[in-house]
CSV table of C-alpha atoms and ligand atoms in Angstrom, one decimal:
chain,number,residue,atom,x,y,z
A,1,MET,CA,-132.3,-52.3,59.4
A,2,GLU,CA,-130.2,-55.1,60.8
A,3,SER,CA,-126.6,-55.4,59.7
A,4,LYS,CA,-126.1,-57.5,56.6
A,5,PHE,CA,-122.5,-58.3,57.1
A,6,GLN,CA,-122.8,-61.8,58.2
A,7,ILE,CA,-123.6,-64.6,55.8
A,8,GLU,CA,-126.4,-66.0,58.0
A,9,ASN,CA,-128.2,-62.6,58.0
A,10,LEU,CA,-128.7,-62.6,54.2
A,11,ALA,CA,-132.4,-63.0,53.5
A,12,ILE,CA,-131.6,-65.7,51.0
A,13,LEU,CA,-130.2,-67.8,53.8
A,14,GLY,CA,-133.0,-67.2,56.2
A,15,GLY,CA,-132.3,-63.6,57.5
A,16,LYS,CA,-134.7,-60.6,57.4
A,17,PRO,CA,-134.9,-58.7,54.1
A,18,ALA,CA,-132.9,-55.5,54.1
A,19,PHE,CA,-135.9,-53.7,52.7
A,20,SER,CA,-139.4,-54.1,54.1
A,21,ASP,CA,-141.0,-52.7,50.9
A,22,ALA,CA,-140.0,-53.9,47.6
A,23,LEU,CA,-137.7,-51.7,45.4
A,24,HIS,CA,-138.6,-51.9,41.8
A,25,VAL,CA,-136.8,-51.2,38.6
A,26,GLY,CA,-139.2,-48.9,36.6
A,27,ARG,CA,-141.0,-47.3,39.6
A,28,PRO,CA,-143.0,-44.5,38.0
A,29,ASN,CA,-142.0,-40.8,38.4
A,30,ILE,CA,-145.2,-39.1,39.5
A,31,GLY,CA,-144.6,-35.3,39.0
A,32,ASN,CA,-146.8,-32.7,40.6
A,33,ARG,CA,-150.0,-34.4,41.9
A,34,ASP,CA,-152.0,-31.2,42.3
A,35,ARG,CA,-151.3,-30.1,38.6
A,36,LEU,CA,-152.4,-33.6,37.4
A,37,LEU,CA,-155.6,-33.5,39.4
A,38,GLU,CA,-156.3,-30.0,38.2
A,39,ARG,CA,-155.9,-31.2,34.7
A,40,ILE,CA,-158.1,-34.2,35.2
A,41,ASN,CA,-160.8,-31.9,36.6
A,42,ASP,CA,-160.5,-29.7,33.6
A,43,MET,CA,-160.9,-32.7,31.4
A,44,LEU,CA,-164.0,-33.9,33.2
A,45,ASP,CA,-165.6,-30.5,33.1
A,46,ARG,CA,-164.9,-30.4,29.4
A,47,ARG,CA,-166.3,-33.8,28.8
A,48,TRP,CA,-163.7,-34.5,26.2
A,49,LEU,CA,-162.0,-37.7,27.1
A,50,THR,CA,-160.3,-38.9,23.9
A,51,ASN,CA,-160.1,-38.5,20.2
A,52,ASN,CA,-157.6,-35.8,19.6
A,53,GLY,CA,-158.6,-33.7,22.5
A,54,PRO,CA,-157.0,-30.4,23.6
A,55,PHE,CA,-154.6,-32.2,26.1
A,56,VAL,CA,-153.4,-34.6,23.4
A,57,GLN,CA,-152.8,-31.7,21.0
A,58,GLU,CA,-150.9,-29.7,23.5
A,59,PHE,CA,-148.8,-32.6,24.6
A,60,GLU,CA,-147.9,-33.4,20.9
A,61,GLN,CA,-146.9,-29.8,20.4
A,62,GLN,CA,-144.7,-29.8,23.6
A,63,ILE,CA,-143.0,-33.1,22.5
A,64,ALA,CA,-142.4,-31.8,19.0
A,65,LYS,CA,-140.9,-28.6,20.4
A,66,MET,CA,-138.7,-30.3,22.8
A,67,VAL,CA,-137.4,-32.8,20.2
A,68,GLY,CA,-137.2,-30.1,17.5
A,69,VAL,CA,-139.1,-32.3,15.1
A,70,LYS,CA,-141.8,-31.2,12.6
A,71,HIS,CA,-144.5,-33.8,13.6
A,72,CYS,CA,-145.4,-35.7,16.7
A,73,ILE,CA,-148.4,-38.1,16.8
A,74,ALA,CA,-149.3,-39.3,20.3
A,75,VAL,CA,-150.3,-42.9,20.5
A,76,CYS,CA,-151.7,-45.2,23.1
A,77,ASN,CA,-148.4,-47.1,23.7
A,78,ALA,CA,-145.1,-47.6,21.8
A,79,THR,CA,-145.9,-51.1,20.7
A,80,VAL,CA,-148.9,-49.9,18.7
A,81,GLY,CA,-146.9,-46.9,17.7
A,82,LEU,CA,-144.2,-49.2,16.2
A,83,GLU,CA,-146.9,-51.2,14.4
A,84,ILE,CA,-148.2,-48.1,12.9
A,85,ALA,CA,-144.9,-46.6,11.9
A,86,VAL,CA,-143.7,-49.9,10.4
A,87,ARG,CA,-146.8,-50.2,8.3
A,88,ALA,CA,-146.8,-46.5,7.3
A,89,VAL,CA,-143.2,-46.6,6.0
A,90,GLY,CA,-144.0,-49.8,4.0
A,91,PHE,CA,-141.9,-52.4,5.8
A,92,LYS,CA,-142.6,-55.8,4.4
A,93,GLY,CA,-140.8,-59.2,3.9
A,94,GLU,CA,-137.8,-59.1,6.3
A,95,VAL,CA,-136.6,-56.3,8.6
A,96,ILE,CA,-133.3,-56.3,10.5
A,97,VAL,CA,-133.6,-55.7,14.2
A,98,PRO,CA,-131.5,-56.5,17.3
A,99,SER,CA,-132.5,-59.4,19.4
A,100,PHE,CA,-131.2,-57.6,22.4
A,101,THR,CA,-134.3,-55.5,23.0
A,102,PHE,CA,-137.7,-55.7,24.6
A,103,ILE,CA,-139.9,-58.3,22.9
A,104,ALA,CA,-142.2,-55.5,21.6
A,105,SER,CA,-139.6,-54.5,19.0
A,106,ALA,CA,-139.8,-57.9,17.3
A,107,HIS,CA,-143.5,-58.4,17.9
A,108,ALA,CA,-144.4,-55.1,16.2
A,109,LEU,CA,-143.0,-56.7,13.0
A,110,GLN,CA,-144.2,-60.2,13.4
A,111,TRP,CA,-147.7,-59.1,14.3
A,112,GLN,CA,-147.9,-57.8,10.7
A,113,GLU,CA,-146.3,-60.9,9.3
A,114,ILE,CA,-143.0,-59.2,8.7
A,115,THR,CA,-140.1,-61.4,9.6
A,116,PRO,CA,-137.7,-60.0,12.1
A,117,VAL,CA,-134.1,-60.8,11.2
A,118,PHE,CA,-132.1,-60.7,14.4
A,119,CYS,CA,-128.7,-58.9,14.2
A,120,ASP,CA,-126.0,-59.1,16.8
A,121,ILE,CA,-125.1,-56.2,19.0
A,122,ASP,CA,-121.9,-54.3,19.8
A,123,PRO,CA,-120.9,-55.3,23.3
A,124,ALA,CA,-119.6,-51.9,24.0
A,125,THR,CA,-122.8,-50.1,23.3
A,126,HIS,CA,-125.4,-52.9,23.5
A,127,ASN,CA,-126.9,-51.5,20.3
A,128,ILE,CA,-127.1,-53.2,16.9
A,129,ASP,CA,-123.7,-53.8,15.5
A,130,THR,CA,-123.6,-51.8,12.2
A,131,SER,CA,-120.7,-53.9,10.9
A,132,LYS,CA,-123.0,-57.0,11.0
A,133,VAL,CA,-126.1,-55.5,9.4
A,134,GLU,CA,-125.0,-55.9,5.8
A,135,GLN,CA,-124.5,-59.6,6.1
A,136,MET,CA,-128.1,-60.0,7.2
A,137,ILE,CA,-129.6,-58.3,4.1
A,138,THR,CA,-131.3,-60.6,1.6
A,139,PRO,CA,-133.5,-59.7,-1.4
A,140,LYS,CA,-136.5,-59.8,1.0
A,141,THR,CA,-135.1,-57.1,3.3
A,142,SER,CA,-137.2,-53.9,3.3
A,143,GLY,CA,-135.8,-52.2,6.3
A,144,ILE,CA,-133.9,-51.8,9.5
A,145,LEU,CA,-135.5,-51.2,12.9
A,146,GLY,CA,-132.8,-49.7,15.1
A,147,VAL,CA,-133.3,-49.6,18.9
A,148,HIS,CA,-131.6,-47.0,21.1
A,149,VAL,CA,-131.1,-49.4,23.9
A,150,TRP,CA,-131.0,-47.7,27.4
A,151,GLY,CA,-131.4,-44.4,25.6
A,152,ARG,CA,-127.9,-44.6,24.2
A,153,PRO,CA,-128.3,-43.8,20.5
A,154,CYS,CA,-127.5,-46.2,17.7
A,155,ASP,CA,-124.8,-45.3,15.3
A,156,THR,CA,-127.4,-43.5,13.1
A,157,SER,CA,-124.9,-42.3,10.6
A,158,ALA,CA,-123.7,-45.8,9.8
A,159,LEU,CA,-127.3,-47.0,9.6
A,160,GLU,CA,-128.3,-44.2,7.4
A,161,THR,CA,-125.4,-45.0,5.0
A,162,LEU,CA,-126.3,-48.7,4.9
A,163,ALA,CA,-130.0,-47.9,4.4
A,164,GLN,CA,-129.3,-45.6,1.5
A,165,LYS,CA,-126.8,-48.0,-0.1
A,166,HIS,CA,-129.3,-50.9,-0.1
A,167,ASN,CA,-132.4,-48.8,-0.6
A,168,LEU,CA,-133.9,-49.7,2.8
A,169,LYS,CA,-136.3,-47.9,5.1
A,170,LEU,CA,-135.1,-46.9,8.6
A,171,VAL,CA,-137.2,-46.7,11.7
A,172,TYR,CA,-136.1,-46.4,15.2
A,173,ASP,CA,-137.5,-47.8,18.4
A,174,ALA,CA,-136.8,-44.9,20.7
A,175,ALA,CA,-138.8,-46.3,23.6
A,176,HIS,CA,-135.9,-45.6,26.0
A,177,ALA,CA,-134.5,-42.4,24.4
A,178,PHE,CA,-136.9,-39.5,25.1
A,179,GLY,CA,-134.8,-36.5,26.0
A,180,CYS,CA,-131.5,-38.0,24.6
A,181,SER,CA,-129.4,-36.7,21.7
A,182,TYR,CA,-126.9,-38.0,19.2
A,183,ASN,CA,-124.2,-35.6,17.9
A,184,GLY,CA,-126.3,-32.8,19.5
A,185,GLN,CA,-129.4,-33.7,17.5
A,186,MET,CA,-132.3,-34.9,19.7
A,187,ILE,CA,-133.5,-38.4,19.2
A,188,GLY,CA,-136.8,-38.3,17.4
A,189,ASN,CA,-135.3,-36.7,14.2
A,190,PHE,CA,-133.6,-39.8,12.8
A,191,GLY,CA,-134.7,-42.3,10.2
A,192,ALA,CA,-138.1,-42.1,8.5
A,193,ALA,CA,-139.7,-42.1,11.9
A,194,GLU,CA,-139.0,-42.8,15.6
A,195,VAL,CA,-141.2,-44.1,18.3
A,196,PHE,CA,-141.0,-43.1,21.9
A,197,SER,CA,-142.6,-45.0,24.9
A,198,PHE,CA,-144.3,-43.1,27.7
A,199,HIS,CA,-145.1,-46.3,29.6
A,200,ALA,CA,-145.4,-45.9,33.4
A,201,THR,CA,-141.9,-47.4,33.8
A,202,LYS,CA,-140.3,-44.9,31.4
A,203,PHE,CA,-138.4,-41.8,32.0
A,204,LEU,CA,-141.3,-39.7,31.0
A,205,ASN,CA,-144.6,-41.4,31.6
A,206,SER,CA,-148.2,-40.8,30.6
A,207,PHE,CA,-149.4,-44.0,32.4
A,208,GLU,CA,-149.5,-45.8,29.0
A,209,GLY,CA,-148.6,-44.0,25.9
A,210,GLY,CA,-146.0,-43.2,23.2
A,211,ALA,CA,-145.4,-40.8,20.3
A,212,ILE,CA,-144.3,-41.3,16.7
A,213,THR,CA,-142.1,-38.4,15.4
A,214,THR,CA,-141.1,-37.6,11.9
A,215,ASN,CA,-139.9,-34.7,9.7
A,216,ASP,CA,-141.8,-36.1,6.7
A,217,ASP,CA,-145.1,-34.3,6.0
A,218,ASP,CA,-146.7,-37.1,3.9
A,219,LEU,CA,-145.6,-39.8,6.4
A,220,ALA,CA,-147.0,-37.8,9.3
A,221,ARG,CA,-150.3,-37.4,7.6
A,222,LYS,CA,-150.5,-41.1,7.0
A,223,ILE,CA,-149.5,-42.0,10.5
A,224,ARG,CA,-152.1,-39.6,12.0
A,225,TRP,CA,-154.9,-41.2,9.9
A,226,MET,CA,-153.7,-44.8,10.5
A,227,THR,CA,-153.8,-44.0,14.2
A,228,ASN,CA,-157.5,-43.1,13.9
A,229,PHE,CA,-158.9,-46.1,11.9
A,230,GLY,CA,-157.7,-44.5,8.6
A,231,PHE,CA,-160.2,-41.6,8.9
A,232,GLU,CA,-159.1,-38.6,6.8
A,233,GLY,CA,-162.3,-36.7,7.8
A,234,TYR,CA,-165.9,-37.4,8.7
A,235,ASP,CA,-167.0,-40.6,6.9
A,236,ASN,CA,-163.9,-40.8,4.7
A,237,VAL,CA,-161.5,-43.7,5.4
A,238,THR,CA,-158.5,-43.7,3.1
A,239,PHE,CA,-156.1,-46.2,4.7
A,240,LEU,CA,-156.3,-49.3,6.6
A,241,GLY,CA,-156.1,-48.0,10.2
A,242,THR,CA,-156.2,-49.0,13.7
A,243,ASN,CA,-157.1,-47.4,17.0
A,244,GLY,CA,-153.8,-46.1,18.4
A,245,LYS,CA,-155.1,-43.0,19.9
A,246,MET,CA,-153.8,-41.5,23.2
A,247,THR,CA,-156.5,-40.6,25.7
A,248,GLU,CA,-156.8,-37.2,27.4
A,249,ILE,CA,-156.0,-38.6,30.8
A,250,CYS,CA,-152.8,-40.0,29.5
A,251,ALA,CA,-151.9,-36.7,27.9
A,252,ALA,CA,-152.6,-35.0,31.2
A,253,MET,CA,-150.2,-37.2,32.9
A,254,GLY,CA,-147.6,-36.8,30.1
A,255,MET,CA,-147.7,-33.0,30.4
A,256,THR,CA,-147.4,-33.2,34.1
A,257,SER,CA,-144.4,-35.5,33.7
A,258,LEU,CA,-142.9,-33.1,31.1
A,259,GLU,CA,-143.0,-30.3,33.6
A,260,ASP,CA,-140.9,-32.5,36.0
A,261,ILE,CA,-138.3,-33.7,33.6
A,262,ASP,CA,-135.4,-31.5,34.8
A,263,ASN,CA,-136.0,-32.8,38.3
A,264,ILE,CA,-136.1,-36.5,37.0
A,265,ILE,CA,-132.9,-36.1,35.0
A,266,THR,CA,-131.2,-34.6,38.1
A,267,ARG,CA,-132.3,-37.4,40.3
A,268,ASN,CA,-131.5,-40.1,37.8
A,269,HIS,CA,-128.0,-38.6,37.3
A,270,HIS,CA,-127.4,-38.3,41.0
A,271,ASN,CA,-128.5,-41.9,41.5
A,272,LEU,CA,-126.1,-43.1,38.7
A,273,GLN,CA,-123.3,-41.2,40.3
A,274,THR,CA,-124.2,-42.9,43.7
A,275,TYR,CA,-124.1,-46.3,42.1
A,276,GLN,CA,-120.8,-45.4,40.5
A,277,ARG,CA,-119.2,-44.3,43.7
A,278,CYS,CA,-120.6,-47.3,45.7
A,279,LEU,CA,-119.8,-50.0,43.2
A,280,ALA,CA,-116.3,-48.7,42.5
A,281,GLY,CA,-113.6,-51.4,42.8
A,282,ILE,CA,-116.0,-54.4,43.1
A,283,PRO,CA,-114.3,-57.1,41.0
A,284,GLY,CA,-116.4,-58.3,38.1
A,285,ILE,CA,-119.1,-55.6,38.3
A,286,SER,CA,-119.1,-52.8,35.7
A,287,MET,CA,-121.7,-50.2,34.8
A,288,ILE,CA,-122.7,-48.8,31.5
A,289,GLN,CA,-121.5,-45.2,30.9
A,290,TYR,CA,-123.4,-42.3,29.2
A,291,ASN,CA,-121.7,-39.8,26.9
A,292,GLU,CA,-121.8,-36.7,29.1
A,293,GLU,CA,-121.4,-34.5,25.9
A,294,GLU,CA,-124.9,-35.6,24.8
A,295,ARG,CA,-128.2,-35.1,26.4
A,296,ASN,CA,-129.3,-38.2,28.4
A,297,ASN,CA,-132.2,-39.2,30.6
A,298,TYR,CA,-130.0,-41.6,32.7
A,299,GLN,CA,-133.1,-43.8,33.2
A,300,TYR,CA,-131.3,-47.1,33.0
A,301,ILE,CA,-128.7,-48.2,35.6
A,302,ILE,CA,-127.2,-51.2,33.9
A,303,LEU,CA,-124.6,-53.4,35.5
A,304,GLU,CA,-122.6,-56.1,33.7
A,305,ILE,CA,-121.5,-59.0,35.8
A,306,ASP,CA,-118.4,-61.0,34.9
A,307,PRO,CA,-118.9,-64.2,36.9
A,308,GLN,CA,-115.2,-65.3,36.6
A,309,LYS,CA,-114.0,-62.0,38.1
A,310,ALA,CA,-116.9,-61.6,40.6
A,311,GLY,CA,-116.7,-65.2,41.7
A,312,ILE,CA,-120.6,-65.3,41.7
A,313,SER,CA,-122.9,-65.5,38.7
A,314,ARG,CA,-125.4,-62.7,37.8
A,315,ASP,CA,-128.3,-65.1,38.5
A,316,ALA,CA,-127.0,-65.8,42.0
A,317,LEU,CA,-126.8,-62.1,42.6
A,318,VAL,CA,-130.4,-61.7,41.4
A,319,LYS,CA,-131.5,-64.3,43.9
A,320,VAL,CA,-129.6,-62.6,46.7
A,321,LEU,CA,-131.1,-59.2,45.9
A,322,HIS,CA,-134.6,-60.4,45.3
A,323,ALA,CA,-134.6,-62.0,48.7
A,324,GLU,CA,-133.6,-58.6,50.2
A,325,ASN,CA,-136.6,-57.1,48.3
A,326,VAL,CA,-134.6,-55.5,45.6
A,327,LEU,CA,-136.3,-56.5,42.5
A,328,VAL,CA,-133.6,-56.0,40.0
A,329,ARG,CA,-134.4,-57.2,36.4
A,330,ARG,CA,-132.4,-59.1,33.8
A,331,TYR,CA,-133.5,-56.9,30.9
A,332,PHE,CA,-133.3,-58.3,28.1
A,333,TYR,CA,-132.8,-61.9,29.0
A,334,PRO,CA,-132.9,-64.3,27.2
A,335,GLY,CA,-133.0,-62.2,24.0
A,336,CYS,CA,-136.0,-62.0,21.6
A,337,HIS,CA,-134.6,-64.9,19.6
A,338,GLN,CA,-135.0,-67.2,22.6
A,339,MET,CA,-138.6,-66.3,23.1
A,340,GLU,CA,-141.6,-67.6,21.2
A,341,PRO,CA,-142.6,-67.5,18.5
A,342,TYR,CA,-139.0,-66.7,17.4
A,343,ARG,CA,-137.3,-69.7,19.2
A,344,SER,CA,-139.4,-72.1,17.2
A,345,LEU,CA,-139.3,-70.2,13.9
A,346,PHE,CA,-135.5,-69.6,14.0
A,347,PRO,CA,-134.0,-72.3,16.3
A,348,HIS,CA,-130.5,-71.5,15.1
A,349,ALA,CA,-130.6,-67.8,15.2
A,350,GLY,CA,-128.3,-67.8,18.2
A,351,LEU,CA,-125.4,-68.9,16.0
A,352,LEU,CA,-125.2,-65.5,14.5
A,353,LEU,CA,-125.8,-63.7,17.9
A,354,PRO,CA,-122.7,-64.5,20.0
A,355,GLU,CA,-122.5,-61.1,21.7
A,356,THR,CA,-126.2,-61.1,22.4
A,357,GLU,CA,-126.0,-64.5,24.0
A,358,LYS,CA,-123.1,-63.4,26.1
A,359,LEU,CA,-124.7,-60.1,27.2
A,360,VAL,CA,-128.0,-61.6,28.2
A,361,GLN,CA,-126.1,-63.7,30.8
A,362,ARG,CA,-124.4,-60.6,32.3
A,363,VAL,CA,-126.8,-57.7,32.5
A,364,LEU,CA,-128.6,-56.5,35.5
A,365,SER,CA,-131.0,-53.6,35.6
A,366,MET,CA,-131.1,-51.6,38.9
A,367,PRO,CA,-133.8,-49.5,40.5
A,368,ASN,CA,-133.6,-45.8,39.6
A,369,GLY,CA,-135.8,-42.7,39.5
A,370,THR,CA,-137.4,-40.4,42.0
A,371,ALA,CA,-138.8,-43.3,44.2
A,372,ILE,CA,-135.3,-44.4,45.4
A,373,THR,CA,-133.2,-42.7,48.0
A,374,THR,CA,-129.4,-42.4,48.1
A,375,GLY,CA,-129.5,-44.5,51.2
A,376,ASP,CA,-131.3,-47.2,49.4
A,377,ILE,CA,-128.7,-47.3,46.7
A,378,GLU,CA,-125.8,-47.3,49.2
A,379,LEU,CA,-127.4,-50.3,50.9
A,380,ILE,CA,-128.0,-52.2,47.6
A,381,CYS,CA,-124.4,-51.6,46.7
A,382,ASP,CA,-123.2,-52.8,50.1
A,383,LEU,CA,-125.2,-55.9,49.6
A,384,LEU,CA,-123.7,-56.4,46.1
A,385,ARG,CA,-120.1,-55.9,47.5
A,386,PHE,CA,-120.8,-58.3,50.3
A,387,ALA,CA,-122.2,-60.9,47.9
A,388,VAL,CA,-119.2,-60.7,45.7
A,389,GLU,CA,-116.8,-60.9,48.6
A,390,ASN,CA,-118.7,-64.0,49.9
A,391,GLY,CA,-119.7,-65.6,46.6
A,392,GLU,CA,-118.4,-69.0,47.5
A,393,ALA,CA,-119.9,-69.1,51.0
A,394,ILE,CA,-123.3,-68.0,49.5
A,395,GLN,CA,-123.1,-70.7,47.0
A,396,GLU,CA,-122.3,-73.3,49.7
A,397,GLY,CA,-125.1,-71.9,51.9
A,398,LEU,CA,-127.6,-72.2,49.0
A,399,THR,CA,-126.5,-75.8,48.2
A,400,ALA,CA,-126.9,-76.7,51.9
A,401,ARG,CA,-130.4,-75.4,51.9
A,402,GLN,CA,-131.5,-77.3,48.8
B,501,T4K,N1,-139.4,-51.0,22.8
B,501,T4K,C1,-138.6,-51.1,23.9
B,501,T4K,C2,-137.1,-51.1,23.6
B,501,T4K,C3,-139.2,-51.2,25.1
B,501,T4K,O1,-138.4,-51.3,26.2
B,501,T4K,C4,-140.5,-51.2,25.3
B,501,T4K,C5,-141.1,-51.3,26.6
B,501,T4K,C6,-141.3,-51.0,24.1
B,501,T4K,C7,-140.7,-51.0,22.9
B,501,T4K,C8,-142.8,-51.1,24.2
B,501,T4K,O2,-143.3,-49.9,24.8
B,501,T4K,P1,-144.8,-49.8,25.4
B,501,T4K,O3,-145.7,-50.5,24.4
B,501,T4K,O4,-144.8,-50.5,26.7
B,501,T4K,O5,-145.1,-48.4,25.5
B,501,T4K,C9,-141.7,-53.2,31.2
B,501,T4K,C10,-142.7,-52.2,30.6
B,501,T4K,O6,-144.0,-52.7,30.7
B,501,T4K,C11,-142.3,-51.9,29.2
B,501,T4K,O7,-143.1,-50.8,28.7
B,501,T4K,C12,-140.8,-51.7,29.0
B,501,T4K,N2,-140.4,-51.6,27.6
B,501,T4K,C13,-140.0,-52.8,29.6
B,501,T4K,C14,-138.6,-52.6,29.5
B,501,T4K,O8,-140.3,-52.9,30.9
B,501,T4K,P2,-142.1,-55.6,32.1
B,501,T4K,O9,-142.9,-56.7,31.5
B,501,T4K,O10,-140.8,-55.8,32.6
B,501,T4K,O11,-143.1,-54.9,33.2
B,501,T4K,P3,-143.4,-55.1,34.7
B,501,T4K,O12,-144.9,-55.2,34.8
B,501,T4K,O13,-142.6,-56.3,35.1
B,501,T4K,O14,-142.9,-53.8,35.4
B,501,T4K,C15,-141.5,-53.5,35.5
B,501,T4K,C16,-141.2,-53.1,37.0
B,501,T4K,O15,-141.8,-51.9,37.3
B,501,T4K,C17,-141.8,-54.1,38.0
B,501,T4K,O16,-140.8,-54.3,39.0
B,501,T4K,C18,-142.9,-53.3,38.7
B,501,T4K,C19,-142.6,-51.8,38.4
B,501,T4K,N3,-143.8,-51.0,38.2
B,501,T4K,C20,-144.5,-51.2,37.0
B,501,T4K,C21,-145.6,-50.5,36.8
B,501,T4K,C22,-146.4,-50.6,35.5
B,501,T4K,C23,-144.3,-50.2,39.1
B,501,T4K,O17,-143.6,-50.1,40.2
B,501,T4K,N4,-145.4,-49.4,38.9
B,501,T4K,C24,-146.1,-49.5,37.7
B,501,T4K,O18,-147.1,-48.8,37.6
B,501,T4K,O19,-142.1,-54.5,30.9
């Protein structure tokens, strides 16, 4: 790779990209290919491809055991999982949810004609600000949908207290938080139900997939039926249901990924430490931290860019890195409230979301996982350092090229 340490060599100013192949945020972890192919062969031999097959049952048991929860219902993806959980617990009217989350959290509500009421976040944790939840409650509020953003748990104790005080239901979008804990208790045990995502880009992947976990026997039964069209047995439909089933091939991938999670965590943690080491001392660039006393999956490497201190904006850094083939992402820009249909429905929502509006201008999500090498990370960080040191010159170069 040619040296990047001259302005004119930057790809954004006409140089050759530092990486010939794109580096992605959310590059899937693959696990043991032979084990996966063996499972797929078993599945084909068995001719049992979906509808609560043996792999799905085994996968559910493994998840429940790891989380230490009574019930796990595997689903086709977390978005449908959230829709089912939200309906099963009886959310209606309005539900309080952060705007700083993936759009699926809000859509899962709106899709069922439940109004998402966006609450601001705590800038220190990026999670829903529990001190601001109470002021969002109206007579129509039926629940709170907390999101464990980046796998860092919400303040579940405070949310529990609020939910009890106001007789609200509590569900968590735990899409990011498989393998994480709060006060020593695994995520998956909080609220009425929690929903994990096993999407390809997630820490644990089953291609597409997810799981709903709960310790409530009645709710688990209801969720299981709702996931399968409401069928309680042959020819007997007792609820309005949908098709949220996980397929056998997804469960096969899920189990193969599960066998690899210690390796994934080690790699993610090592990558995080490499970013920490290589970004140290760059003005205006900070990184979110994980509580090392808890269990973490370290899936998200999140930077915050302070443009005043860095002398270059987050969006200019995105342009510089994208040109070098480092496809960093601005999750969760611009915030759910700035996306449709919410932007039109609630044009003034931003007035109550000052911290969300600030954060969406500063976050940068970096490549992580088993597909990236230490050398890649070191080079990405060198590029960032160089871009910050030369922010003004880059800006001038860009203006000159317009
Ligand atoms: N709640 C929260 C808080 C979530 O973050 C999500 C999903 C959900 C709920 C819903 O869960 P699911 O219904 O998906 O189970 C991606 C993921 O598609 C999405 O699952 C995830 N959150 C979100 C944070 O990221 P996009 O629209 O950014 O995906 P896309 O296609 O741009 O891919 C991201 C990067 O990963 C790209 O640079 C390409 C790379 N990639 C992706 C795939 C699928 C690969 O290298 N290989 C692949 O196979 O949403």
